[in-house]
Amino acid sequence: MQHQKLKQLGGVLLLSAAMSLSAQAQEKKANVVVIGTGGTIAGAGASSVNTAAYQSAVVPVDKIIAAVPEVSKIANVRGEQIFQIGSESFNDERLLKLGKRVSELLKQNDVDGIVITHGTDTIEETAYFLNLTLKSDKPVVVVGSMRPGTALGADGALNLYDAVLVAASKDAAGKGTLVVMNDEIHSGRDVTKTNSFKVETFRSPYGPLGYVVEGKLMFYRLPARPHTTQTEFDIDKINSLPRVDVVYNYGNVSRAAYDAFVTAGAKAIIHDGTGNGSVAEQIVPVLQEVRSKGVQVVRATRTGSGVVIRNGEQPDDKFDWVVTDDQNAQKARILTALALTKTNDSKELQKILWKY
Ligand code: ASP
């Protein structure tokens, strides 16, 4: 009798221990908000063989999440639609609106991480902007896909799953804004799109920070440059960005684009030069003129990687021009615009371009 009672009691204890364990597991699930902005990850094609010809930005974010029920096993996920656009249509206003909303969510105790579904064309600009302006250590992950969900070999579902996994993980905290695509975790600072249609398009000159493999995060390196909480830029305090334009260079380049941008009110021009930010002989006086009008001149390289050497190709000290570090022109535009919210001193601008 006594023995029977003890056995029963043991059973009850075991059952309640199991119940409290599963309650703990439930409790431990991170809360992740998925913000939808559009792009191919929200795209649909007319047939399963349309991998590159399709309509982007048509599927609502809740439907994208519902199509990957596996994510609910790793996090409590809810969707929020902020835009439904191709990322080529991102502008400064949208960037600020997105950044402010992300910042608002990050301040909530019931939000542990954020995923932003985004077109791949300008992921690198949005990710760099957030990496420089958010004031939180919580993981923020930007994700996209190269193929719409309707395509054979669609990459969006796994990319979303991996992105939620990273956003829900404490291991991803304090590493800046991340881009997760094609099994890889990249720093928002370094990553760039390098191919127009392949799924392995995202590359960082120094390699990814890590991988996501079968539900596991594997980090191998850390971002070396200051980001998020370590920068002087605060999304909550920025309400507009100064106009910064990019002029791509090539043989036979003329002054037309420089003049047009100055007339349009540019506060800085990124000279996306050949080689080491070189300046064609007919453009040297144009850039001097641009600078004499108070517009900052930033020399970048169109080569796709490498640093631009100050006073190398051109006497930057003499002309009062500045150079990029290793940022490509589109990233230099983001950083220069942010820098100009703080200073219009070319020496300070140069320090900022070298710092971030
Ligand atoms: N044009 C699309 C976009 O950036 C391409 C993509 O998402 O892959 O929104």
Short mmCIF file of C-alpha atoms and ligand atoms in Angstrom, two decimals:
data_model
loop_
_atom_site.label_atom_id
_atom_site.label_comp_id
_atom_site.label_asym_id
_atom_site.label_seq_id
_atom_site.Cartn_x
_atom_site.Cartn_y
_atom_site.Cartn_z
CA MET A 1 0.00 0.00 0.00
CA GLN A 2 2.75 2.36 1.11
CA HIS A 3 4.81 1.28 -1.89
CA GLN A 4 1.89 1.93 -4.26
CA LYS A 5 1.41 5.46 -2.84
CA LEU A 6 5.10 6.28 -3.20
CA LYS A 7 5.01 5.11 -6.80
CA GLN A 8 2.00 7.34 -7.49
CA LEU A 9 3.69 10.29 -5.83
CA GLY A 10 6.83 9.69 -7.91
CA GLY A 11 4.71 9.68 -11.05
CA VAL A 12 3.07 12.97 -10.10
CA LEU A 13 6.43 14.54 -9.31
CA LEU A 14 7.89 13.37 -12.62
CA LEU A 15 4.88 14.66 -14.52
CA SER A 16 4.97 18.06 -12.86
CA ALA A 17 8.74 18.31 -13.42
CA ALA A 18 8.20 17.54 -17.08
CA MET A 19 5.40 20.11 -17.27
CA SER A 20 7.50 22.82 -15.66
CA LEU A 21 10.40 22.01 -18.00
CA SER A 22 8.18 22.39 -21.04
CA ALA A 23 6.74 25.61 -19.56
CA GLN A 24 10.29 26.86 -19.15
CA ALA A 25 11.09 25.94 -22.73
CA GLN A 26 7.97 27.86 -23.78
CA GLU A 27 9.01 30.81 -21.65
CA LYS A 28 12.52 30.74 -23.07
CA LYS A 29 11.37 31.11 -26.66
CA ALA A 30 12.50 34.53 -27.84
CA ASN A 31 10.01 37.07 -29.16
CA VAL A 32 10.94 38.09 -32.68
CA VAL A 33 9.18 40.71 -34.78
CA VAL A 34 9.44 40.27 -38.55
CA ILE A 35 9.08 43.59 -40.34
CA GLY A 36 8.08 43.25 -43.99
CA THR A 37 9.38 45.76 -46.53
CA GLY A 38 8.86 43.82 -49.79
CA GLY A 39 11.48 42.54 -52.23
CA THR A 40 11.78 39.16 -53.89
CA ILE A 41 11.25 37.35 -50.60
CA ALA A 42 7.72 38.77 -50.97
CA GLY A 43 7.67 38.05 -54.69
CA ALA A 44 5.67 35.70 -56.90
CA GLY A 45 6.27 34.45 -60.42
CA ALA A 46 3.79 33.23 -63.03
CA SER A 47 5.38 29.78 -63.07
CA SER A 48 7.80 27.67 -61.04
CA VAL A 49 10.56 28.21 -63.59
CA ASN A 50 10.46 31.99 -63.20
CA THR A 51 13.50 32.40 -60.98
CA ALA A 52 14.51 35.83 -62.26
CA ALA A 53 11.38 37.18 -64.00
CA TYR A 54 8.58 37.70 -61.48
CA GLN A 55 6.82 40.42 -59.56
CA SER A 56 8.54 41.43 -56.34
CA ALA A 57 6.85 42.87 -53.23
CA VAL A 58 3.37 41.29 -53.50
CA VAL A 59 3.12 38.71 -50.69
CA PRO A 60 2.22 40.14 -47.23
CA VAL A 61 4.68 39.45 -44.42
CA ASP A 62 2.18 37.36 -42.41
CA LYS A 63 1.83 35.03 -45.39
CA ILE A 64 5.61 34.77 -45.72
CA ILE A 65 5.86 33.77 -42.04
CA ALA A 66 2.93 31.34 -42.31
CA ALA A 67 4.67 29.59 -45.21
CA VAL A 68 7.52 28.62 -42.83
CA PRO A 69 5.71 27.05 -39.83
CA GLU A 70 9.08 25.79 -38.54
CA VAL A 71 9.89 29.30 -37.25
CA SER A 72 7.22 29.05 -34.55
CA LYS A 73 9.23 26.21 -32.98
CA ILE A 74 12.23 28.46 -32.45
CA ALA A 75 10.59 31.78 -31.52
CA ASN A 76 7.33 33.56 -30.88
CA VAL A 77 7.09 35.39 -34.16
CA ARG A 78 4.76 38.15 -35.23
CA GLY A 79 4.74 40.12 -38.47
CA GLU A 80 4.44 43.80 -39.17
CA GLN A 81 4.15 45.27 -42.65
CA ILE A 82 5.88 48.63 -42.97
CA PHE A 83 6.28 48.84 -46.79
CA GLN A 84 5.62 46.64 -49.78
CA ILE A 85 8.30 47.81 -52.22
CA GLY A 86 11.22 46.65 -54.31
CA SER A 87 14.32 47.71 -52.40
CA GLU A 88 15.53 49.78 -55.36
CA SER A 89 12.76 52.18 -54.27
CA PHE A 90 14.17 52.73 -50.79
CA ASN A 91 14.87 56.40 -50.15
CA ASP A 92 16.07 58.36 -47.13
CA GLU A 93 12.54 58.92 -45.85
CA ARG A 94 11.78 55.19 -45.87
CA LEU A 95 15.16 54.40 -44.34
CA LEU A 96 14.43 56.78 -41.45
CA LYS A 97 10.90 55.46 -41.00
CA LEU A 98 12.16 51.87 -40.86
CA GLY A 99 15.03 52.75 -38.51
CA LYS A 100 12.75 54.61 -36.10
CA ARG A 101 10.26 51.74 -36.00
CA VAL A 102 13.01 49.20 -35.37
CA SER A 103 14.39 51.40 -32.59
CA GLU A 104 10.93 51.69 -31.02
CA LEU A 105 10.48 47.90 -31.04
CA LEU A 106 13.95 47.26 -29.65
CA LYS A 107 13.06 49.32 -26.58
CA GLN A 108 10.16 46.99 -25.74
CA ASN A 109 10.88 44.36 -23.10
CA ASP A 110 8.77 41.82 -24.95
CA VAL A 111 10.90 42.08 -28.11
CA ASP A 112 14.16 40.09 -28.16
CA GLY A 113 15.14 40.45 -31.78
CA ILE A 114 14.06 41.82 -35.14
CA VAL A 115 14.07 40.39 -38.64
CA ILE A 116 13.54 42.70 -41.60
CA THR A 117 12.48 41.08 -44.86
CA HIS A 118 13.96 43.23 -47.61
CA GLY A 119 14.75 43.27 -51.31
CA THR A 120 18.31 42.24 -51.99
CA ASP A 121 19.23 45.18 -54.26
CA THR A 122 19.84 47.63 -51.44
CA ILE A 123 20.05 45.35 -48.38
CA GLU A 124 23.63 46.49 -47.92
CA GLU A 125 22.63 50.16 -47.64
CA THR A 126 19.81 49.57 -45.15
CA ALA A 127 21.92 47.17 -43.08
CA TYR A 128 24.86 49.62 -42.94
CA PHE A 129 22.50 52.46 -41.99
CA LEU A 130 20.93 50.44 -39.15
CA ASN A 131 24.36 49.16 -38.09
CA LEU A 132 25.43 52.79 -37.63
CA THR A 133 22.33 54.26 -36.01
CA LEU A 134 20.49 51.74 -33.79
CA LYS A 135 21.14 52.01 -30.08
CA SER A 136 20.63 48.46 -28.90
CA ASP A 137 22.56 45.21 -28.55
CA LYS A 138 19.55 43.08 -29.43
CA PRO A 139 19.97 41.18 -32.70
CA VAL A 140 18.66 42.86 -35.86
CA VAL A 141 18.81 40.74 -39.00
CA VAL A 142 18.06 41.85 -42.54
CA VAL A 143 17.08 39.03 -44.89
CA GLY A 144 15.95 38.61 -48.47
CA SER A 145 15.88 36.01 -51.20
CA MET A 146 17.08 35.84 -54.76
CA ARG A 147 14.18 33.69 -55.96
CA PRO A 148 10.47 34.22 -55.30
CA GLY A 149 8.63 31.67 -53.16
CA THR A 150 6.90 30.31 -56.27
CA ALA A 151 10.18 29.28 -57.95
CA LEU A 152 11.86 25.90 -58.09
CA GLY A 153 14.75 26.09 -55.63
CA ALA A 154 13.28 29.09 -53.82
CA ASP A 155 15.70 30.31 -51.16
CA GLY A 156 13.40 32.55 -49.08
CA ALA A 157 11.99 29.95 -46.67
CA LEU A 158 15.37 28.74 -45.40
CA ASN A 159 16.74 32.28 -45.35
CA LEU A 160 13.80 33.39 -43.20
CA TYR A 161 14.17 30.40 -40.89
CA ASP A 162 17.89 31.13 -40.46
CA ALA A 163 17.23 34.84 -39.93
CA VAL A 164 14.71 34.12 -37.14
CA LEU A 165 17.16 31.70 -35.58
CA VAL A 166 19.86 34.39 -35.54
CA ALA A 167 17.48 37.11 -34.30
CA ALA A 168 16.33 34.81 -31.49
CA SER A 169 19.86 33.93 -30.40
CA LYS A 170 21.80 35.59 -27.58
CA ASP A 171 24.97 34.69 -29.50
CA ALA A 172 24.00 37.24 -32.16
CA ALA A 173 23.62 40.09 -29.65
CA GLY A 174 26.10 42.97 -29.72
CA LYS A 175 27.41 42.15 -33.21
CA GLY A 176 25.70 44.99 -35.05
CA THR A 177 23.08 44.69 -37.76
CA LEU A 178 23.48 41.40 -39.58
CA VAL A 179 22.52 40.13 -43.02
CA VAL A 180 21.61 36.45 -43.20
CA MET A 181 21.44 34.87 -46.66
CA ASN A 182 22.40 31.56 -48.20
CA ASP A 183 23.57 29.90 -44.94
CA GLU A 184 25.85 32.83 -44.08
CA ILE A 185 25.81 35.56 -41.44
CA HIS A 186 27.37 38.80 -42.68
CA SER A 187 28.11 42.10 -40.98
CA GLY A 188 25.85 44.86 -42.32
CA ARG A 189 28.98 46.98 -42.64
CA ASP A 190 30.83 44.73 -45.03
CA VAL A 191 28.28 42.85 -47.06
CA THR A 192 27.55 43.70 -50.68
CA LYS A 193 25.53 42.18 -53.51
CA THR A 194 27.93 40.91 -56.16
CA ASN A 195 25.80 39.01 -58.67
CA SER A 196 22.49 39.92 -60.28
CA PHE A 197 20.77 36.51 -60.10
CA LYS A 198 22.71 33.84 -58.21
CA VAL A 199 21.76 32.80 -54.68
CA GLU A 200 25.39 33.09 -53.54
CA THR A 201 25.44 36.78 -54.42
CA PHE A 202 26.22 38.25 -50.99
CA ARG A 203 29.89 38.66 -50.19
CA SER A 204 31.95 40.44 -47.57
CA PRO A 205 35.53 41.29 -48.56
CA TYR A 206 36.75 39.70 -45.32
CA GLY A 207 34.33 36.77 -45.36
CA PRO A 208 31.11 36.21 -43.43
CA LEU A 209 31.03 36.43 -39.63
CA GLY A 210 29.64 32.93 -39.52
CA TYR A 211 27.31 30.26 -40.84
CA VAL A 212 23.89 28.95 -39.98
CA VAL A 213 23.95 25.20 -40.45
CA GLU A 214 20.96 22.98 -39.70
CA GLY A 215 19.62 25.29 -37.04
CA LYS A 216 23.00 26.10 -35.46
CA LEU A 217 24.78 29.45 -35.41
CA MET A 218 28.51 29.20 -35.90
CA PHE A 219 30.45 32.45 -35.52
CA TYR A 220 34.09 32.68 -36.60
CA ARG A 221 34.88 36.40 -36.43
CA LEU A 222 33.64 39.68 -34.98
CA PRO A 223 33.10 43.11 -36.53
CA ALA A 224 36.17 45.28 -35.92
CA ARG A 225 34.56 48.67 -36.59
CA PRO A 226 32.28 50.48 -34.11
CA HIS A 227 28.57 49.89 -34.62
CA THR A 228 25.15 50.46 -33.03
CA THR A 229 25.69 51.50 -29.37
CA GLN A 230 29.31 52.47 -30.10
CA THR A 231 28.61 55.18 -32.70
CA GLU A 232 27.78 58.87 -32.49
CA PHE A 233 24.66 58.47 -34.67
CA ASP A 234 21.29 57.92 -33.03
CA ILE A 235 18.29 57.07 -35.19
CA ASP A 236 15.92 58.62 -32.63
CA LYS A 237 17.61 62.00 -33.11
CA ILE A 238 17.85 62.07 -36.92
CA ASN A 239 14.82 63.41 -38.75
CA SER A 240 16.30 63.99 -42.19
CA LEU A 241 19.49 63.22 -44.07
CA PRO A 242 21.45 65.74 -46.14
CA ARG A 243 21.48 65.07 -49.85
CA VAL A 244 24.51 63.07 -50.99
CA ASP A 245 24.85 61.88 -54.59
CA VAL A 246 27.12 59.43 -56.39
CA VAL A 247 28.77 60.02 -59.77
CA TYR A 248 29.98 56.83 -61.46
CA ASN A 249 33.14 57.23 -63.53
CA TYR A 250 34.17 55.69 -66.86
CA GLY A 251 36.24 56.65 -69.90
CA ASN A 252 34.80 59.81 -71.52
CA VAL A 253 33.10 60.94 -68.29
CA SER A 254 31.83 64.53 -68.42
CA ARG A 255 30.93 67.19 -65.88
CA ALA A 256 27.19 66.98 -66.56
CA ALA A 257 26.25 64.78 -63.59
CA TYR A 258 28.42 66.76 -61.12
CA ASP A 259 26.82 70.03 -62.20
CA ALA A 260 23.32 68.59 -62.03
CA PHE A 261 23.82 67.27 -58.49
CA VAL A 262 25.29 70.54 -57.24
CA THR A 263 22.34 72.42 -58.76
CA ALA A 264 19.97 69.92 -57.13
CA GLY A 265 21.44 70.82 -53.72
CA ALA A 266 23.88 67.99 -52.96
CA LYS A 267 25.89 68.58 -49.79
CA ALA A 268 28.47 66.00 -50.83
CA ILE A 269 29.31 64.12 -53.99
CA ILE A 270 30.76 60.64 -53.90
CA HIS A 271 33.14 60.51 -56.86
CA ASP A 272 32.96 56.79 -57.69
CA GLY A 273 36.28 56.77 -59.46
CA THR A 274 38.16 54.24 -61.51
CA GLY A 275 41.00 52.37 -59.79
CA ASN A 276 42.11 54.13 -56.61
CA GLY A 277 39.40 56.77 -56.83
CA SER A 278 41.19 58.32 -59.81
CA VAL A 279 39.96 61.59 -61.30
CA ALA A 280 40.07 62.16 -65.08
CA GLU A 281 41.97 65.28 -66.17
CA GLN A 282 38.79 67.03 -67.32
CA ILE A 283 37.11 66.30 -63.94
CA VAL A 284 39.91 67.61 -61.67
CA PRO A 285 38.87 71.29 -62.13
CA VAL A 286 35.20 70.30 -61.87
CA LEU A 287 35.72 68.70 -58.45
CA GLN A 288 37.76 71.74 -57.33
CA GLU A 289 34.84 73.92 -58.37
CA VAL A 290 32.38 71.64 -56.57
CA ARG A 291 34.42 71.93 -53.36
CA SER A 292 34.73 75.72 -53.70
CA LYS A 293 30.92 75.85 -53.55
CA GLY A 294 31.00 74.22 -50.10
CA VAL A 295 30.06 70.76 -51.36
CA GLN A 296 32.18 67.93 -49.92
CA VAL A 297 34.07 65.76 -52.41
CA VAL A 298 34.52 62.11 -51.40
CA ARG A 299 36.70 59.88 -53.58
CA ALA A 300 35.62 56.22 -53.71
CA THR A 301 36.60 53.32 -55.95
CA ARG A 302 34.34 51.60 -58.43
CA THR A 303 36.54 48.46 -58.35
CA GLY A 304 34.38 46.79 -55.70
CA SER A 305 37.02 46.39 -53.01
CA GLY A 306 40.14 47.94 -51.54
CA VAL A 307 40.84 51.24 -49.82
CA VAL A 308 41.29 54.64 -51.45
CA ILE A 309 44.67 56.10 -50.54
CA ARG A 310 44.57 59.71 -49.36
CA ASN A 311 46.96 61.94 -51.36
CA GLY A 312 47.65 58.96 -53.62
CA GLU A 313 46.06 59.51 -57.02
CA GLN A 314 45.22 63.11 -56.14
CA PRO A 315 46.51 65.75 -53.68
CA ASP A 316 43.52 65.56 -51.33
CA ASP A 317 45.16 67.83 -48.73
CA LYS A 318 45.63 70.57 -51.33
CA PHE A 319 42.12 70.27 -52.80
CA ASP A 320 40.41 69.64 -49.44
CA TRP A 321 38.82 66.42 -50.67
CA VAL A 322 38.31 63.29 -48.59
CA VAL A 323 38.61 59.60 -49.38
CA THR A 324 36.63 56.53 -48.46
CA ASP A 325 38.22 53.75 -46.49
CA ASP A 326 36.98 50.48 -48.01
CA GLN A 327 33.29 51.45 -48.26
CA ASN A 328 31.82 51.17 -51.74
CA ALA A 329 30.09 54.28 -53.12
CA GLN A 330 26.59 53.32 -51.93
CA LYS A 331 27.82 52.67 -48.40
CA ALA A 332 29.95 55.84 -48.50
CA ARG A 333 26.77 57.75 -49.36
CA ILE A 334 25.07 56.45 -46.21
CA LEU A 335 28.05 57.20 -43.95
CA THR A 336 28.71 60.63 -45.48
CA ALA A 337 25.06 61.65 -45.07
CA LEU A 338 25.17 60.57 -41.41
CA ALA A 339 28.50 62.34 -40.88
CA LEU A 340 27.08 65.56 -42.32
CA THR A 341 24.36 65.52 -39.65
CA LYS A 342 27.26 66.07 -37.20
CA THR A 343 29.84 68.18 -39.03
CA ASN A 344 30.64 69.96 -42.27
CA ASP A 345 34.35 70.05 -41.49
CA SER A 346 36.25 68.00 -44.08
CA LYS A 347 38.86 66.85 -41.52
CA GLU A 348 36.12 65.54 -39.23
CA LEU A 349 34.38 63.94 -42.19
CA GLN A 350 37.62 62.18 -43.11
CA LYS A 351 37.98 60.85 -39.54
CA ILE A 352 34.43 59.48 -39.65
CA LEU A 353 34.99 57.79 -43.03
CA TRP A 354 38.09 56.11 -41.60
CA LYS A 355 36.42 55.13 -38.34
CA TYR A 356 33.30 53.28 -39.48
N1 ASP B 1 14.55 44.15 -57.04
C1 ASP B 1 14.36 43.28 -55.90
C2 ASP B 1 14.51 44.12 -54.66
O1 ASP B 1 15.59 44.50 -54.30
C3 ASP B 1 15.35 42.19 -55.97
C4 ASP B 1 15.39 41.26 -54.79
O2 ASP B 1 14.74 41.42 -53.79
O3 ASP B 1 16.17 40.29 -54.88
O4 ASP B 1 13.53 44.40 -54.04
#
